[in-house]
Amino acid sequence: MTTPAIAASEVKPRRRPQEVAANSLGLLLLAAVGIWLVYELVAHPQQFASLLVAGVGNGALYALIALGYTMVYGIIELINFSHGDLFMLATVLSGIVAASWFSADSFTIGAVGAVALALLIAIVVAATVNVAAERVAYRRLRRAPKLAPLITAVGLSFMYQWVGQRNFMTGSAPKQWSTMFGNDSFSIGSVRVPYTTVVVLAVTVPLLLIMVYLVQRTRAGKAMRAVAQDQDAARLMGIDVDRTIAFVFALGGGLAGAAGLLYLQSVGTTNYNLGFRLGLIAFTAAVLGGIGNLQGAVLGGFLIGILQSLNDGFLLGQQWSMTVVFTVLILLMVFKPEGILGTATTEKV
């Protein structure tokens, strides 16, 4: 019997009425959101485009941070709660280098060099700190109950916040930094596009493509996927599991470092508790897209950025932004618990 014949003979299980009703309700909700978006686009095209530009810029930052969450979860199934605070430290460090050391407060060749140097330092330092955390704390807990590394991550989060509150960092109050572009922008038609949004996309998109290529097309990526599937089997195949996991932590930390500098250049403000809010949003983005899935983390980041922006402009306002985001997340978890791009057998990392 040929394979198509076998496939044709398989009997698909009948879907229960509850499942059909839930799917129908989900489709109705999606249709309602689509109708609302089309209405706002037609009624307020200029404001809609401006909010979309702002949302894409924020979403790119969320995507960079979310990638760090999803890569670490994908390989050792750890929700690294300290990742957001590592991002916070990167914002402060890049501010010290670019603004305090080199006074990069306008768009000049020297300022571009200073910001590039700050980006490199933020990536290297954040990657080093993340690898050190894995070597000192998480590696010893690899075979411990999952609650142990989770609590360790929370503890590291508070340690990073303590460092961020020191006077040589940002202190206990929000701190304003000068940035290379400030509020400068250009216009496309009647839509204002900040230069920082262009810079964020110019850095974020290549980094995302490099990550995808690295994971899907290289020997290191194959090792990551093998370790994510089964560490013992990967070790038997000659893969250095410890080095592979440390490499993933380095990548995640480097992405947090890049996101830190881009956030600082976009917003210009740092605070020691910044990592909690941004980290929570980025983690939500990773879950929304399907945690453990690189493309899902990116998609979730952009969707949340755009959703926040549209809510601030058209719906309930900025004070309800997080409420709207988590309402969408809860609804998605009800109808599709594995996330938008996640599947029960999805390939992790």
XYZ file of C-alpha atoms in Angstrom:
349
model
C 0.000 0.000 0.000
C 1.425 3.351 -1.021
C 1.894 6.202 1.445
C -0.844 8.403 -0.092
C -3.233 5.479 0.204
C -2.342 5.065 3.856
C -2.790 8.779 4.438
C -6.138 8.697 2.672
C -7.285 5.831 4.821
C -6.564 7.644 8.073
C -9.697 8.811 9.829
C -9.456 12.210 11.395
C -11.036 12.441 14.868
C -14.219 14.432 14.997
C -13.877 17.782 16.674
C -15.913 18.266 19.801
C -18.642 20.957 19.794
C -16.765 22.844 22.517
C -13.669 23.045 20.312
C -15.690 24.248 17.345
C -17.395 26.897 19.498
C -14.066 28.089 20.949
C -12.467 28.348 17.506
C -15.479 30.208 16.178
C -15.323 32.658 19.073
C -11.621 33.195 18.447
C -12.241 33.914 14.783
C -15.002 36.372 15.689
C -12.617 38.213 18.021
C -9.967 38.384 15.301
C -12.571 39.661 12.831
C -13.659 42.351 15.325
C -10.037 43.494 15.787
C -9.549 43.554 12.019
C -12.684 45.650 11.487
C -11.568 48.074 14.205
C -8.116 48.468 12.602
C -9.596 49.088 9.161
C -12.017 51.666 10.623
C -9.210 53.576 12.377
C -7.034 53.412 9.249
C -9.790 54.913 7.112
C -10.946 57.471 9.691
C -7.495 58.658 10.861
C -4.884 57.605 8.259
C -2.143 60.059 9.323
C -2.433 59.268 13.036
C -2.639 55.549 12.264
C 0.613 55.690 10.259
C 2.385 57.694 12.979
C 1.320 55.228 15.665
C 2.405 52.349 13.442
C 5.893 53.857 13.067
C 6.198 54.306 16.835
C 4.943 50.775 17.434
C 7.424 49.242 15.015
C 10.303 51.038 16.749
C 9.234 49.836 20.200
C 8.475 46.381 18.845
C 12.008 46.011 17.480
C 13.413 46.648 20.959
C 10.981 44.176 22.526
C 11.984 41.604 19.898
C 15.681 41.935 20.722
C 15.061 41.381 24.433
C 12.536 38.611 23.772
C 15.102 36.709 21.696
C 17.314 36.423 24.794
C 14.426 34.954 26.764
C 13.412 32.515 24.098
C 16.931 31.264 23.290
C 17.718 30.426 26.909
C 14.302 28.837 27.419
C 14.683 26.914 24.202
C 17.906 25.217 25.239
C 17.458 24.576 28.990
C 13.779 25.491 29.568
C 14.706 28.227 32.046
C 12.702 31.438 32.332
C 15.634 33.750 32.943
C 13.961 36.524 34.940
C 17.273 38.349 35.328
C 17.449 39.001 31.582
C 15.418 42.222 31.799
C 17.701 43.626 34.490
C 20.753 42.706 32.430
C 19.186 44.836 29.702
C 18.816 47.660 32.271
C 22.514 47.477 33.152
C 23.336 47.647 29.441
C 21.318 50.871 29.066
C 23.271 52.489 31.897
C 26.637 51.239 30.657
C 26.011 52.499 27.129
C 24.951 55.873 28.588
C 28.181 56.111 30.577
C 30.294 55.320 27.525
C 28.451 57.375 24.887
C 27.216 60.353 26.922
C 29.601 60.669 29.890
C 32.902 59.618 28.314
C 32.471 60.943 24.764
C 29.598 63.483 25.069
C 27.830 62.058 22.018
C 24.933 64.544 22.023
C 24.703 65.397 18.313
C 25.030 63.617 14.980
C 28.715 63.878 14.091
C 31.304 61.371 12.889
C 32.839 61.348 16.351
C 29.446 60.704 17.962
C 28.743 57.825 15.574
C 32.072 56.271 16.537
C 31.319 56.763 20.233
C 27.893 55.154 19.943
C 29.355 52.252 17.940
C 31.989 51.764 20.648
C 29.274 51.917 23.326
C 27.305 49.281 21.394
C 30.320 46.986 21.234
C 31.118 47.431 24.929
C 27.483 46.899 25.967
C 27.286 43.676 23.906
C 30.576 42.280 25.229
C 29.920 43.168 28.872
C 26.319 41.899 28.862
C 27.388 38.654 27.174
C 30.199 38.194 29.710
C 27.899 38.799 32.673
C 25.331 36.368 31.292
C 27.937 33.661 30.695
C 29.339 34.188 34.194
C 25.833 33.788 35.652
C 25.412 30.541 33.744
C 28.830 29.258 34.824
C 28.503 30.201 38.500
C 24.803 29.705 39.200
C 22.728 27.939 36.546
C 25.200 25.194 35.535
C 25.281 23.759 39.036
C 21.473 23.624 39.084
C 21.026 21.995 35.695
C 19.768 18.719 37.150
C 18.043 20.309 40.159
C 14.255 20.764 40.344
C 13.144 23.509 37.945
C 12.121 25.750 40.837
C 15.766 26.081 41.967
C 17.160 27.823 38.831
C 13.951 29.860 38.607
C 14.471 31.281 42.105
C 18.155 31.787 41.298
C 17.146 33.878 38.299
C 14.920 36.022 40.524
C 17.824 36.439 42.950
C 20.162 37.507 40.149
C 17.509 39.979 39.028
C 17.624 41.705 42.427
C 21.435 41.650 42.398
C 21.505 43.405 39.023
C 19.027 45.988 40.328
C 21.283 46.570 43.341
C 24.197 47.235 41.012
C 22.013 49.541 38.936
C 21.151 51.623 42.020
C 24.787 52.387 42.860
C 25.803 55.996 42.417
C 28.381 55.123 39.769
C 25.535 53.633 37.702
C 22.125 55.314 37.544
C 21.293 55.772 41.236
C 17.840 55.265 42.744
C 16.140 57.985 40.669
C 15.521 58.051 36.905
C 18.438 59.585 35.018
C 18.304 61.554 31.796
C 21.099 61.119 29.223
C 21.960 63.106 26.126
C 21.557 61.116 22.919
C 22.953 61.374 19.420
C 19.671 62.145 17.649
C 17.545 63.644 20.421
C 14.086 64.300 18.994
C 15.307 64.825 15.414
C 13.157 63.279 12.700
C 12.204 63.451 9.035
C 8.834 63.262 7.351
C 7.309 60.918 4.815
C 4.313 62.844 3.596
C 2.731 64.070 6.779
C 4.055 61.224 8.936
C 6.953 62.016 11.276
C 9.638 59.320 11.432
C 12.252 59.684 14.225
C 15.825 58.946 13.167
C 16.123 56.674 16.192
C 13.437 54.391 14.746
C 15.478 54.007 11.552
C 18.632 53.280 13.574
C 16.820 50.740 15.749
C 15.546 48.884 12.683
C 18.944 49.166 10.932
C 20.601 47.410 13.862
C 17.777 45.078 14.888
C 16.896 43.486 11.544
C 20.485 42.372 10.665
C 20.960 41.028 14.190
C 17.752 39.030 13.942
C 18.738 37.625 10.547
C 22.168 36.664 11.907
C 20.549 34.859 14.829
C 18.212 32.930 12.557
C 21.072 32.002 10.211
C 23.297 31.003 13.115
C 20.703 28.733 14.665
C 19.348 27.176 11.463
C 22.381 26.995 9.134
C 25.567 26.521 11.165
C 27.196 23.675 13.095
C 26.830 25.696 16.290
C 23.120 26.014 15.588
C 22.818 22.271 15.028
C 24.561 21.722 18.358
C 22.085 24.093 20.033
C 19.145 22.211 18.599
C 20.617 18.868 19.592
C 21.215 20.040 23.173
C 17.704 21.461 23.296
C 16.284 18.093 22.231
C 18.282 15.843 24.575
C 21.425 16.866 26.449
C 22.567 13.315 27.195
C 22.155 12.188 23.587
C 23.956 15.313 22.377
C 26.838 14.561 24.735
C 27.067 11.003 23.371
C 27.280 12.452 19.865
C 30.382 14.422 20.852
C 28.768 17.809 21.445
C 30.234 19.909 24.253
C 26.975 20.607 26.064
C 28.419 23.056 28.597
C 30.100 25.125 25.882
C 26.955 25.134 23.748
C 24.761 26.341 26.587
C 27.321 28.999 27.543
C 27.347 30.147 23.895
C 23.572 30.559 23.967
C 23.827 32.636 27.151
C 26.485 34.764 25.447
C 24.182 35.361 22.476
C 21.268 36.237 24.742
C 23.392 38.636 26.776
C 24.762 40.248 23.628
C 21.233 40.881 22.356
C 20.316 42.445 25.704
C 23.396 44.685 25.400
C 22.404 45.815 21.907
C 18.833 46.447 23.032
C 20.135 48.487 25.972
C 22.046 50.925 23.788
C 19.221 51.232 21.253
C 16.702 51.893 24.028
C 18.917 54.588 25.519
C 19.366 56.304 22.169
C 15.596 56.130 21.578
C 14.288 57.172 24.995
C 17.264 58.790 26.735
C 16.220 57.760 30.248
C 17.425 54.987 32.532
C 16.109 53.707 35.824
C 17.198 50.810 38.016
C 13.747 49.164 37.795
C 13.485 49.597 34.027
C 14.330 45.939 33.454
C 11.237 44.721 35.299
C 8.763 46.448 32.984
C 10.653 45.978 29.725
C 11.645 42.435 30.668
C 8.047 41.563 31.451
C 6.866 42.952 28.123
C 9.603 41.098 26.253
C 8.857 37.850 28.040
C 5.198 38.333 27.146
C 6.257 38.822 23.533
C 8.199 35.550 23.624
C 5.192 33.697 25.040
C 2.798 35.389 22.607
C 4.863 34.321 19.606
C 5.590 30.831 20.980
C 8.437 30.652 23.494
C 11.414 28.694 22.222
C 10.722 29.867 18.672
C 13.002 32.642 17.325
C 10.604 33.904 14.677
C 7.793 33.776 17.214
C 9.703 36.003 19.640
C 10.283 38.564 16.895
C 6.662 38.449 15.773
C 5.445 38.778 19.361
C 7.721 41.773 19.963
C 6.457 43.666 16.932
C 2.811 42.786 17.656
C 3.023 44.042 21.237
C 4.821 47.220 20.177
C 2.170 48.008 17.573
C -0.685 46.986 19.889
C 0.589 49.283 22.640
C 0.960 52.165 20.248
C -2.525 51.761 18.758
C -4.042 51.419 22.220
C -2.322 54.613 23.377
C -3.649 56.539 20.404
C -7.080 55.078 19.707
C -8.312 52.858 22.501
C -7.913 53.200 26.277
C -4.765 55.298 26.594
C -1.262 54.713 27.918
C -2.371 54.054 31.508
C -4.177 50.906 30.307
C -1.453 49.767 27.947
C -0.252 46.792 29.996
C -3.830 45.761 30.739
C -4.621 45.572 27.041
C -1.415 43.653 26.273
C -2.050 41.031 28.932
C -5.719 40.751 28.003
C -4.639 39.851 24.484
C -2.085 37.410 25.878
C -4.683 35.698 28.079
C -7.128 35.421 25.195
C -4.442 33.916 22.979
C -3.420 31.436 25.679
C -7.047 30.345 25.989
C -7.391 29.635 22.279
C -3.761 28.754 21.377
C -1.679 27.963 24.492
C 1.503 27.283 22.519
C 1.578 30.822 21.070
C 1.120 32.122 17.539
C 3.994 30.205 15.906
C 4.482 27.552 18.565
C 3.428 23.946 18.110
C 3.476 20.964 20.412
C 6.400 19.502 18.445
C 8.094 22.775 17.520
C 11.832 22.784 17.121
C 13.285 24.703 20.050
C 16.083 27.279 19.753
